[in-house]
Tab-separated table of C-alpha atoms and ligand atoms in Angstrom:
chain	number	residue	atom	x	y	z
A	1	MET	CA	118.367	50.038	241.459
A	2	SER	CA	118.533	51.399	237.838
A	3	ASN	CA	116.025	53.803	236.418
A	4	ARG	CA	114.882	51.129	234.134
A	5	GLN	CA	114.235	48.622	236.891
A	6	ARG	CA	112.436	51.375	238.952
A	7	LYS	CA	110.325	52.132	235.971
A	8	ILE	CA	109.370	48.443	235.473
A	9	MET	CA	108.621	48.085	239.179
A	10	GLU	CA	106.422	51.145	239.202
A	11	ARG	CA	104.538	49.972	236.117
A	12	GLN	CA	104.019	46.400	237.638
A	13	ALA	CA	102.728	48.087	240.884
A	14	GLU	CA	100.226	50.248	238.790
A	15	LYS	CA	99.201	47.076	236.922
A	16	ASN	CA	98.524	45.074	240.104
A	17	ARG	CA	96.586	48.115	241.531
A	18	LEU	CA	94.390	48.170	238.362
A	19	LEU	CA	94.017	44.498	238.270
A	20	ALA	CA	92.784	44.523	241.877
A	21	ALA	CA	90.370	47.283	241.088
A	22	ALA	CA	89.093	45.430	238.107
A	23	LYS	CA	88.540	42.227	240.172
A	24	ARG	CA	86.678	44.219	242.766
A	25	SER	CA	84.324	45.672	240.249
A	26	SER	CA	83.832	42.330	238.307
A	27	SER	CA	83.533	39.104	239.957
A	28	THR	CA	82.124	37.283	236.773
A	29	ASN	CA	83.354	37.023	233.158
A	30	THR	CA	80.540	38.975	231.749
A	31	ASN	CA	80.052	42.455	230.072
A	32	LEU	CA	80.812	45.292	232.371
A	33	PRO	CA	78.943	48.530	232.276
A	34	THR	CA	80.651	51.010	229.892
A	35	THR	CA	82.913	53.404	231.577
A	36	GLY	CA	81.388	56.434	229.793
A	37	GLU	CA	83.499	59.482	230.909
A	38	ASN	CA	85.618	57.393	233.313
A	39	THR	CA	89.197	58.313	232.462
A	40	SER	CA	90.994	56.449	235.204
A	41	ALA	CA	90.169	52.816	234.604
A	42	ARG	CA	91.654	50.803	231.746
A	43	THR	CA	89.294	48.550	229.938
A	44	PRO	CA	89.086	44.859	230.931
A	45	PHE	CA	90.522	43.879	227.509
A	46	ARG	CA	93.502	46.171	228.245
A	47	GLU	CA	93.982	44.824	231.538
A	48	SER	CA	94.230	41.468	230.269
A	49	GLU	CA	96.658	42.398	227.561
A	50	LEU	CA	98.858	43.944	230.150
A	51	GLN	CA	98.620	40.903	232.336
A	52	PHE	CA	99.987	38.643	229.642
A	53	LEU	CA	102.512	41.175	228.234
A	54	ALA	CA	104.173	41.347	231.571
A	55	ARG	CA	107.840	40.040	231.776
A	56	HIS	CA	108.356	40.429	235.519
A	57	PRO	CA	106.841	38.366	236.976
A	58	VAL	CA	106.050	35.795	234.260
A	59	PRO	CA	102.306	35.562	233.800
A	60	ASP	CA	100.478	32.415	234.727
A	61	PHE	CA	99.905	30.759	231.327
A	62	SER	CA	97.891	28.080	232.901
A	63	LEU	CA	95.043	30.611	233.193
A	64	ALA	CA	94.535	30.266	229.458
A	65	LEU	CA	91.879	27.877	228.167
A	66	ASP	CA	93.608	24.810	226.817
A	67	PHE	CA	91.235	22.922	224.420
A	68	ARG	CA	93.682	20.059	224.282
A	69	ARG	CA	93.031	18.925	227.914
A	70	PRO	CA	91.275	15.683	228.319
A	71	VAL	CA	87.760	16.404	227.284
A	72	GLU	CA	86.205	15.424	230.774
A	73	GLU	CA	88.437	17.851	232.615
A	74	LEU	CA	87.963	20.446	230.002
A	75	LEU	CA	84.213	20.431	230.289
A	76	ARG	CA	84.159	19.869	234.001
A	77	ASP	CA	86.365	22.916	234.717
A	78	HIS	CA	84.910	25.141	232.018
A	79	PRO	CA	81.140	24.811	232.132
A	80	LYS	CA	80.815	27.502	229.488
A	81	VAL	CA	82.821	25.364	226.966
A	82	LYS	CA	80.573	22.982	224.816
A	83	ARG	CA	81.639	20.228	222.563
A	84	VAL	CA	80.284	19.586	219.168
A	85	ARG	CA	80.805	17.094	216.591
A	86	LEU	CA	82.070	18.028	213.210
A	87	ASN	CA	79.658	17.989	210.398
A	88	GLY	CA	78.247	14.429	209.999
A	89	GLY	CA	80.522	13.226	212.546
A	90	LYS	CA	83.252	12.988	209.948
A	91	ARG	CA	86.901	13.195	210.580
A	92	LEU	CA	88.731	16.364	209.077
A	93	SER	CA	90.657	14.215	206.700
A	94	GLN	CA	87.337	13.276	205.075
A	95	PHE	CA	86.904	16.957	204.234
A	96	SER	CA	90.404	17.329	202.845
A	97	GLU	CA	93.438	15.207	203.021
A	98	LEU	CA	95.409	18.452	203.353
A	99	PHE	CA	94.764	18.225	207.095
A	100	GLY	CA	96.782	15.109	206.990
A	101	VAL	CA	95.783	11.546	207.460
A	102	LYS	CA	95.955	10.507	211.123
A	103	GLU	CA	97.150	7.186	212.249
A	104	THR	CA	93.613	6.372	213.347
A	105	ASP	CA	92.569	6.828	209.846
A	106	VAL	CA	95.210	4.670	208.483
A	107	ASP	CA	94.310	1.842	210.463
A	108	GLY	CA	90.680	1.919	209.443
A	109	GLN	CA	89.278	3.410	212.604
A	110	GLU	CA	88.103	6.478	211.104
A	111	GLN	CA	84.436	5.758	211.467
A	112	LYS	CA	84.698	5.146	215.117
A	113	GLN	CA	87.094	8.225	215.870
A	114	GLU	CA	85.123	11.341	215.668
A	115	GLU	CA	86.566	14.710	215.681
A	116	TYR	CA	85.227	17.508	217.714
A	117	ALA	CA	85.041	21.342	217.852
A	118	TYR	CA	84.503	23.449	220.849
A	119	LEU	CA	82.283	26.495	221.394
A	120	HIS	CA	82.229	28.943	224.356
A	121	GLU	CA	79.132	30.537	225.816
A	122	ASP	CA	80.690	33.873	226.279
A	123	HIS	CA	81.765	33.936	222.766
A	124	PRO	CA	78.991	33.160	220.368
A	125	GLY	CA	80.335	32.263	216.936
A	126	MET	CA	83.720	31.060	218.058
A	127	ILE	CA	84.535	27.548	217.028
A	128	TYR	CA	87.756	25.877	218.048
A	129	ILE	CA	89.141	22.764	216.467
A	130	PRO	CA	92.283	21.517	218.324
A	131	ALA	CA	95.005	19.587	216.747
A	132	ALA	CA	93.423	19.748	213.355
A	133	PHE	CA	96.484	19.259	211.314
A	134	THR	CA	98.910	16.324	211.477
A	135	PRO	CA	102.662	17.150	211.966
A	136	VAL	CA	103.233	16.377	208.333
A	137	ALA	CA	100.511	18.685	207.213
A	138	GLN	CA	101.756	21.400	209.506
A	139	ARG	CA	105.303	21.180	208.038
A	140	THR	CA	103.828	21.381	204.530
A	141	LEU	CA	101.857	24.617	205.341
A	142	ILE	CA	104.676	26.115	207.293
A	143	LYS	CA	106.852	25.703	204.257
A	144	GLY	CA	104.215	27.236	202.122
A	145	CYS	CA	103.935	30.303	204.449
A	146	LEU	CA	107.553	30.878	204.499
A	147	LYS	CA	108.729	29.987	201.099
A	148	GLU	CA	105.767	30.153	198.542
A	149	TYR	CA	103.147	32.448	199.772
A	150	SER	CA	105.602	35.209	200.750
A	151	ARG	CA	106.568	35.708	197.189
A	152	HIS	CA	105.297	38.318	194.828
A	153	PRO	CA	102.678	39.310	193.892
A	154	ASN	CA	101.715	38.863	197.497
A	155	LYS	CA	102.854	41.841	199.403
A	156	SER	CA	104.678	41.956	202.721
A	157	ASN	CA	105.614	44.683	205.098
A	158	LEU	CA	109.143	44.580	203.608
A	159	ASP	CA	107.965	45.616	200.284
A	160	THR	CA	107.400	49.083	201.392
A	161	HIS	CA	111.193	49.714	202.101
A	162	TYR	CA	113.006	46.916	200.394
A	163	LYS	CA	113.414	45.815	196.696
A	164	VAL	CA	112.546	42.128	197.578
A	165	PRO	CA	113.471	39.889	194.652
A	166	THR	CA	110.607	38.264	192.809
A	167	SER	CA	111.803	34.844	193.610
A	168	GLY	CA	111.340	35.658	197.202
A	169	LEU	CA	113.326	36.446	200.272
A	170	TRP	CA	113.162	32.993	201.601
A	171	ASP	CA	115.018	31.513	198.469
A	172	LEU	CA	117.792	34.004	199.060
A	173	HIS	CA	117.948	33.030	202.631
A	174	GLU	CA	118.028	29.351	201.618
A	175	ASN	CA	120.820	30.033	199.185
A	176	VAL	CA	122.993	31.494	201.959
A	177	TYR	CA	121.829	28.964	204.447
A	178	LEU	CA	122.917	26.102	202.106
A	179	ASN	CA	126.262	27.879	201.212
A	180	LYS	CA	125.105	28.253	197.575
A	181	GLN	CA	125.743	31.963	197.966
A	182	SER	CA	128.197	33.570	200.250
A	183	LEU	CA	127.759	36.727	202.431
A	184	ASP	CA	130.716	38.139	200.408
A	185	ASP	CA	128.357	38.262	197.484
A	186	PRO	CA	126.703	41.704	197.529
A	187	THR	CA	123.648	40.391	195.654
A	188	VAL	CA	122.376	38.551	198.756
A	189	PHE	CA	121.770	41.870	200.502
A	190	VAL	CA	118.325	43.098	199.632
A	191	PRO	CA	118.628	46.647	198.749
A	192	ARG	CA	116.556	49.490	200.067
A	193	LYS	CA	113.914	50.666	197.586
A	194	ALA	CA	114.838	54.311	198.262
A	195	ASP	CA	118.321	53.533	197.086
A	196	VAL	CA	117.229	51.526	193.903
A	197	ASP	CA	114.643	53.905	192.677
A	198	ASN	CA	112.398	56.664	193.615
A	199	GLN	CA	109.237	54.790	192.618
A	200	ALA	CA	107.365	54.320	195.873
A	201	ASN	CA	105.095	51.608	194.519
A	202	GLY	CA	105.453	49.416	197.685
A	203	TYR	CA	102.555	48.304	199.419
A	204	GLY	CA	101.547	48.366	202.970
A	205	SER	CA	102.671	50.102	205.995
A	206	ASP	CA	105.827	50.886	207.619
A	207	ASP	CA	108.140	48.475	209.315
A	208	ASP	CA	107.624	50.804	212.239
A	209	ASP	CA	110.133	49.278	214.733
A	210	ASP	CA	109.355	50.822	218.088
A	211	ASP	CA	112.436	52.169	219.850
A	212	ASP	CA	111.186	50.994	223.022
A	213	ASP	CA	113.023	47.753	223.516
A	214	ASP	CA	111.802	46.934	226.914
A	215	ASP	CA	108.559	45.094	227.525
A	216	ASN	CA	106.255	48.059	227.820
A	217	GLU	CA	105.741	49.194	224.314
A	218	ALA	CA	102.024	48.691	225.027
A	219	GLU	CA	102.269	51.300	227.774
A	220	ALA	CA	103.203	53.979	225.220
A	221	GLN	CA	99.765	53.547	223.836
A	222	ASP	CA	96.644	55.166	225.060
A	223	SER	CA	96.078	53.956	228.555
A	224	ASN	CA	92.567	52.502	227.513
A	225	GLY	CA	93.908	50.952	224.317
A	226	LYS	CA	92.060	53.512	222.218
A	227	LYS	CA	94.803	53.471	219.783
A	228	GLN	CA	94.044	49.975	218.620
A	229	GLU	CA	90.332	50.562	218.677
A	230	ASN	CA	90.767	53.544	216.400
A	231	GLY	CA	92.606	51.630	213.723
A	232	ALA	CA	96.286	51.049	214.487
A	233	ARG	CA	97.181	48.126	212.318
A	234	PRO	CA	96.559	44.905	214.108
A	235	LYS	CA	99.880	43.374	213.452
A	236	PRO	CA	102.567	41.715	215.244
A	237	SER	CA	104.407	44.652	216.948
A	238	GLN	CA	108.034	44.960	216.397
A	239	GLN	CA	109.857	44.975	219.641
A	240	HIS	CA	113.242	43.959	218.842
A	241	GLN	CA	115.842	46.228	217.263
A	242	PRO	CA	117.328	45.939	213.845
A	243	ALA	CA	120.935	45.504	213.758
A	244	THR	CA	121.398	49.132	212.999
A	245	LYS	CA	119.004	51.182	215.118
A	246	LYS	CA	117.341	53.497	212.734
A	247	PRO	CA	116.619	57.003	213.625
A	248	LYS	CA	113.065	58.000	213.556
A	249	PRO	CA	112.368	59.725	210.216
A	250	SER	CA	111.241	63.203	210.821
A	251	SER	CA	110.764	64.504	207.305
A	252	ALA	CA	107.237	64.833	205.973
A	253	THR	CA	108.140	62.427	203.083
A	254	ASN	CA	109.083	59.593	205.581
A	255	PRO	CA	106.394	57.046	206.792
A	256	PRO	CA	104.848	57.900	210.148
A	257	GLN	CA	106.301	55.677	212.867
A	258	ARG	CA	102.700	54.667	213.849
A	259	ARG	CA	100.134	53.735	211.408
A	260	ALA	CA	97.730	56.398	210.535
A	261	MET	CA	94.579	56.440	212.541
A	262	VAL	CA	91.404	56.365	210.649
A	263	PRO	CA	87.887	56.941	212.004
A	264	ILE	CA	86.301	53.733	212.748
A	265	THR	CA	82.650	53.069	212.416
A	266	ASP	CA	80.782	49.998	213.803
A	267	GLU	CA	79.555	49.315	210.276
A	268	THR	CA	81.376	47.058	208.022
A	269	PRO	CA	81.507	48.647	204.648
A	270	THR	CA	79.056	47.243	202.254
A	271	VAL	CA	80.426	48.675	198.967
A	272	PRO	CA	84.088	48.692	197.785
A	273	ASP	CA	85.672	51.854	198.610
A	274	ASN	CA	87.502	52.746	195.528
A	275	THR	CA	89.275	56.077	196.788
A	276	PRO	CA	92.915	56.046	195.753
A	277	LYS	CA	95.186	54.806	198.450
A	278	THR	CA	98.585	56.100	198.873
A	279	ASP	CA	101.240	53.948	200.204
A	280	PRO	CA	103.873	55.135	202.564
A	281	GLU	CA	107.234	56.398	201.108
A	282	PRO	CA	110.104	54.091	201.296
A	283	SER	CA	112.546	55.027	203.963
A	284	SER	CA	116.224	55.524	203.150
A	285	GLN	CA	117.180	54.453	206.679
A	286	VAL	CA	116.159	50.913	207.037
A	287	PRO	CA	119.023	48.639	207.794
A	288	ILE	CA	120.661	46.386	205.084
A	289	LEU	CA	120.752	43.015	206.438
A	290	PRO	CA	121.842	39.457	205.677
A	291	PRO	CA	118.853	37.253	204.538
A	292	SER	CA	118.822	35.251	207.816
A	293	GLN	CA	118.114	38.557	209.642
A	294	LEU	CA	115.859	40.151	207.089
A	295	VAL	CA	113.338	37.155	207.098
A	296	ARG	CA	112.967	37.821	210.881
A	297	LYS	CA	111.719	41.208	209.984
A	298	MET	CA	108.927	39.832	207.833
A	299	ARG	CA	105.695	40.596	209.883
A	300	TRP	CA	102.980	39.883	207.465
A	301	ILE	CA	102.068	39.017	203.898
A	302	THR	CA	98.828	39.345	202.362
A	303	LEU	CA	96.936	36.946	200.000
A	304	GLY	CA	94.290	37.516	197.503
A	305	TYR	CA	92.884	40.971	197.742
A	306	GLN	CA	95.659	43.052	198.977
A	307	TYR	CA	95.271	45.203	202.146
A	308	HIS	CA	95.992	48.828	202.660
A	309	TRP	CA	96.954	48.906	206.281
A	310	PRO	CA	96.988	52.874	206.631
A	311	SER	CA	93.300	52.997	205.662
A	312	LYS	CA	92.334	49.591	206.874
A	313	THR	CA	90.560	48.863	203.559
A	314	TYR	CA	91.262	46.517	200.701
A	315	HIS	CA	92.771	47.375	197.442
A	316	PHE	CA	89.738	46.153	195.642
A	317	ASP	CA	91.717	46.463	192.351
A	318	GLN	CA	94.696	44.433	193.550
A	319	ASN	CA	93.801	40.756	193.585
A	320	ALA	CA	96.652	38.244	193.653
A	321	PRO	CA	95.818	34.692	192.814
A	322	PHE	CA	94.897	32.813	196.139
A	323	PRO	CA	96.829	29.530	196.588
A	324	LYS	CA	94.670	26.730	195.621
A	325	GLU	CA	95.207	24.516	198.515
A	326	LEU	CA	94.338	27.278	200.921
A	327	CYS	CA	91.057	27.771	199.055
A	328	ILE	CA	90.383	24.012	199.484
A	329	LEU	CA	91.447	23.988	203.098
A	330	SER	CA	89.487	26.927	204.263
A	331	LYS	CA	86.280	25.732	202.425
A	332	ALA	CA	86.778	22.274	204.009
A	333	VAL	CA	86.840	23.888	207.406
A	334	VAL	CA	83.641	25.775	206.596
A	335	ALA	CA	82.098	22.562	205.499
A	336	ALA	CA	83.259	20.823	208.706
A	337	VAL	CA	81.659	23.461	210.916
A	338	ASP	CA	78.669	24.233	208.677
A	339	ASN	CA	75.550	22.938	210.280
A	340	SER	CA	77.847	21.041	212.618
A	341	GLY	CA	77.174	20.810	216.132
A	342	GLU	CA	73.816	19.800	217.295
A	343	ASP	CA	75.017	16.966	219.362
A	344	GLU	CA	72.544	16.294	222.301
A	345	ARG	CA	75.279	14.381	224.229
A	346	ASP	CA	77.611	17.174	224.577
A	347	GLY	CA	75.031	20.010	224.765
A	348	GLY	CA	76.677	22.118	222.220
A	349	LYS	CA	74.715	23.817	219.273
A	350	PHE	CA	76.329	25.647	216.553
A	351	GLU	CA	74.056	28.528	215.649
A	352	TYR	CA	75.752	30.628	212.833
A	353	PRO	CA	75.816	28.191	209.990
A	354	TYR	CA	77.376	29.461	206.695
A	355	PRO	CA	76.977	27.208	203.612
A	356	ALA	CA	80.317	26.028	202.549
A	357	GLU	CA	79.381	26.362	198.900
A	358	ASP	CA	79.011	30.095	199.522
A	359	PHE	CA	82.552	30.360	200.914
A	360	VAL	CA	85.221	31.666	198.863
A	361	ALA	CA	88.681	32.449	200.197
A	362	GLU	CA	89.438	35.989	198.898
A	363	ALA	CA	91.902	37.494	201.242
A	364	GLY	CA	94.332	36.272	203.734
A	365	VAL	CA	97.011	37.512	206.091
A	366	ILE	CA	99.943	35.527	207.269
A	367	ASN	CA	101.345	36.928	210.477
A	368	TYR	CA	104.963	36.100	211.368
A	369	TYR	CA	105.590	36.571	215.118
A	370	GLN	CA	109.039	36.452	216.705
A	371	LEU	CA	109.038	35.457	220.394
A	372	LYS	CA	108.633	39.036	221.688
A	373	ASP	CA	106.146	40.224	219.186
A	374	ARG	CA	102.526	40.715	219.893
A	375	LEU	CA	99.357	41.812	218.189
A	376	MET	CA	97.221	44.366	220.136
A	377	GLY	CA	93.482	44.016	220.435
A	378	HIS	CA	91.624	44.793	217.338
A	379	VAL	CA	88.419	43.885	215.283
A	380	ASP	CA	88.826	42.867	211.681
A	381	ARG	CA	85.953	44.707	209.962
A	382	SER	CA	87.269	45.553	206.551
A	383	GLU	CA	85.474	42.758	204.632
A	384	LEU	CA	82.247	43.646	202.886
A	385	ASN	CA	80.847	40.290	203.941
A	386	LYS	CA	80.459	40.243	207.621
A	387	HIS	CA	78.782	36.853	207.826
A	388	ALA	CA	81.379	34.492	206.270
A	389	PRO	CA	83.577	32.836	208.813
A	390	LEU	CA	87.208	33.870	209.241
A	391	VAL	CA	89.358	30.716	209.320
A	392	SER	CA	92.599	30.939	211.341
A	393	PHE	CA	95.497	28.432	211.446
A	394	SER	CA	98.323	28.506	213.998
A	395	PHE	CA	101.783	27.002	213.631
A	396	GLY	CA	104.996	27.026	215.602
A	397	HIS	CA	105.153	28.291	219.149
A	398	SER	CA	101.947	28.583	221.236
A	399	CYS	CA	100.522	31.944	222.110
A	400	ILE	CA	98.088	33.555	224.390
A	401	TYR	CA	95.098	34.715	222.263
A	402	LEU	CA	92.678	36.931	223.956
A	403	LEU	CA	89.135	36.600	222.694
A	404	GLY	CA	86.779	39.440	223.985
A	405	GLY	CA	83.415	40.765	222.938
A	406	PRO	CA	81.985	43.524	220.847
A	407	THR	CA	83.608	46.201	222.993
A	408	ARG	CA	86.847	46.258	225.161
A	409	GLU	CA	84.617	46.217	228.155
A	410	GLN	CA	83.927	42.589	227.954
A	411	VAL	CA	86.500	40.675	229.859
A	412	PRO	CA	88.493	38.440	227.332
A	413	THR	CA	89.053	34.789	227.543
A	414	PRO	CA	92.714	33.845	227.301
A	415	ILE	CA	93.034	30.781	224.961
A	416	LEU	CA	96.206	28.862	224.482
A	417	LEU	CA	96.537	28.706	220.772
A	418	GLN	CA	98.823	25.782	219.707
A	419	SER	CA	100.373	24.650	216.579
A	420	GLY	CA	97.869	22.802	214.254
A	421	ASP	CA	94.937	24.399	215.880
A	422	ILE	CA	92.133	25.990	213.978
A	423	LEU	CA	90.002	28.961	215.287
A	424	VAL	CA	86.989	29.945	213.291
A	425	MET	CA	85.282	33.209	214.020
A	426	THR	CA	81.835	33.623	212.653
A	427	GLY	CA	78.525	35.208	213.716
A	428	PRO	CA	78.920	37.758	216.404
A	429	CYS	CA	82.417	36.600	217.055
A	430	ARG	CA	83.431	38.082	213.737
A	431	SER	CA	83.131	41.563	215.407
A	432	ALA	CA	84.857	40.490	218.629
A	433	PHE	CA	87.985	42.240	219.960
A	434	HIS	CA	90.923	39.947	219.847
A	435	GLY	CA	94.639	39.932	220.154
A	436	VAL	CA	97.907	37.968	220.724
A	437	PRO	CA	99.647	39.587	223.649
A	438	ARG	CA	102.131	36.891	224.173
A	439	ILE	CA	104.123	34.111	222.300
A	440	ILE	CA	105.143	31.434	224.837
A	441	GLU	CA	108.820	30.439	224.739
A	442	ASN	CA	109.748	26.756	224.731
A	443	THR	CA	106.432	25.624	223.315
A	444	LEU	CA	107.572	24.614	219.829
A	445	PRO	CA	106.424	20.997	219.336
A	446	GLU	CA	109.233	18.398	218.861
A	447	TYR	CA	107.990	17.425	215.441
A	448	LEU	CA	108.698	21.037	214.293
A	449	GLN	CA	112.214	20.953	215.636
A	450	LYS	CA	115.323	19.687	213.722
A	451	ASP	CA	114.972	16.176	212.576
A	452	PRO	CA	118.218	14.360	211.542
A	453	THR	CA	116.185	12.257	209.065
A	454	ASP	CA	115.014	15.318	207.112
A	455	PRO	CA	117.878	17.918	206.683
A	456	GLU	CA	115.649	19.918	204.416
A	457	TRP	CA	113.601	20.694	207.413
A	458	ASP	CA	116.590	22.337	209.222
A	459	ILE	CA	116.043	25.847	207.788
A	460	TYR	CA	112.438	25.973	208.797
A	461	ALA	CA	113.152	24.504	212.306
A	462	ASP	CA	115.889	27.232	212.799
A	463	TYR	CA	113.235	29.838	211.954
A	464	LEU	CA	110.496	28.212	214.046
A	465	ALA	CA	112.924	27.960	217.093
A	466	GLU	CA	111.889	31.677	217.583
A	467	ALA	CA	108.630	32.060	215.878
A	468	ARG	CA	104.907	31.539	215.607
A	469	ILE	CA	103.084	31.732	212.308
A	470	ASN	CA	99.338	32.581	211.897
A	471	LEU	CA	97.489	32.200	208.577
A	472	ASN	CA	93.954	33.549	208.395
A	473	ILE	CA	91.634	33.470	205.561
A	474	ARG	CA	88.628	35.711	204.963
A	475	GLN	CA	85.866	36.140	202.358
A	476	VAL	CA	85.632	39.805	201.333
A	477	TYR	CA	82.512	39.956	199.127
A	478	PRO	CA	78.991	38.748	199.970
A	479	PRO	CA	78.414	35.482	197.929
A	480	LYS	CA	75.900	36.794	195.543
A	481	THR	CA	77.687	39.873	194.325
A	482	ASN	CA	81.102	37.909	194.202
A	483	THR	CA	82.179	37.747	190.631
A	484	THR	CA	85.789	36.917	191.132
A	485	ASP	CA	85.920	33.291	192.383
A	486	THR	CA	89.695	32.852	192.551
A	487	SER	CA	89.508	29.480	194.134
A	488	ALA	CA	90.529	27.851	190.912
A	489	GLU	CA	88.771	24.660	191.833
B	1	LIG	O1	97.859	35.629	215.173
B	1	LIG	C1	96.624	35.373	215.392
B	1	LIG	O2	96.301	34.250	215.791
B	1	LIG	C2	95.620	36.443	215.149
B	1	LIG	C3	95.897	37.219	213.887
B	1	LIG	C4	94.843	38.331	213.718
B	1	LIG	O3	94.008	38.571	214.554
B	1	LIG	C5	94.822	39.117	212.385
B	1	LIG	O4	95.650	38.925	211.500
B	1	LIG	O5	94.018	39.930	212.322
B	2	LIG	FE1	92.427	39.793	213.672
């Protein structure tokens, strides 16, 4: 047995031991007492992360809550799940056609076909709308996420180290994909910023590839997951290696491999923090890659108010125009769940209404996950407005989404997030721990795969064959003090 195999087995044995211990001390899915000085046990959130991160053996994904199961079964097997009607019993396409018009709408059945959202008693403030987007609408938004929204002035993780062309990396990729430019043409290789100029005006954090390419990057973090709690960037982690494995920078001018930790308070800030924020220095060691490989290194882009990952605060002076259709869509989601819900038949009651007219899409993150990426547990608490819902769309491969509570001590609920689903986090759920420990292979819906009738889709289908995309939208300012409505409506 190789050292690596032995290490994996030892880790698995440790995980099993801890899982068994956690099960013994917690037979229900409720808050556990805090561990206080306890240094031996991992938190239940961490346990669950480890459970779904494991590669050997493959975790049981059927443990995750699947809101697309037939409703009778779903409500029978999960008594804590409640169903609520969308506001006014309307269909989503009545809030905005950007959701896509479903066949039932086309044949005039819309008044009879109601759409529903789901709540969960352990996660007050969570609202789940399964299959919200039609396949056509999903394709449109996926194109937006890859081609349009990833362009300047929106910033991506790549901007720190690369001089990405203003026309966007995807356009370059498309040119090579469609043989409009050849790999013999040196201009298709995006240069390093450090090589082009010395001006480190890039935004965001490092593309901090972890050199640990086995399945246990998470193990390298604090055993109780404190690293994430203390503010490591919630981001899809980078497990796979660049073509050229880059050495860890050692000089003081190079960006840290891990994002800086900042003290975290339980308080969401209430006033903009305008202290100057320094960006990491561009590295001279990132690999030069063909566009088809560089697009797979794109981890996130930020929309609207740009985010400063090292300090986990917004650049309140950097506000890129927010894509209009996303303003409309997110407001429509808030309208659909605003005041929705009191449905006596189904017993659900939505308790944290937020008036749609107060909702303004001000900041967004698009997370691009490759199959082995994951996003460790975290709370999004940088927004000044802690009441506005956070609206989150999923596309491409399904994932395991862990939704916990206000601390890592609450046992999280694993949810199967699928392409076209919407998750809204509002009320107390806005400060709940959550993360994405696993992208599930072979779950790309057929309608997102290559389609001989639509060759234009090929390039997107190729990308999605190994990816998941999450687009989430937030309101940063409280409605009354908000003076910068970028919704362009
Ligand atoms: O990928 C997801 O579904 C979650 C993303 C997330 O939590 C975040 O960007 O803060
Ligand atoms: Fe998050």
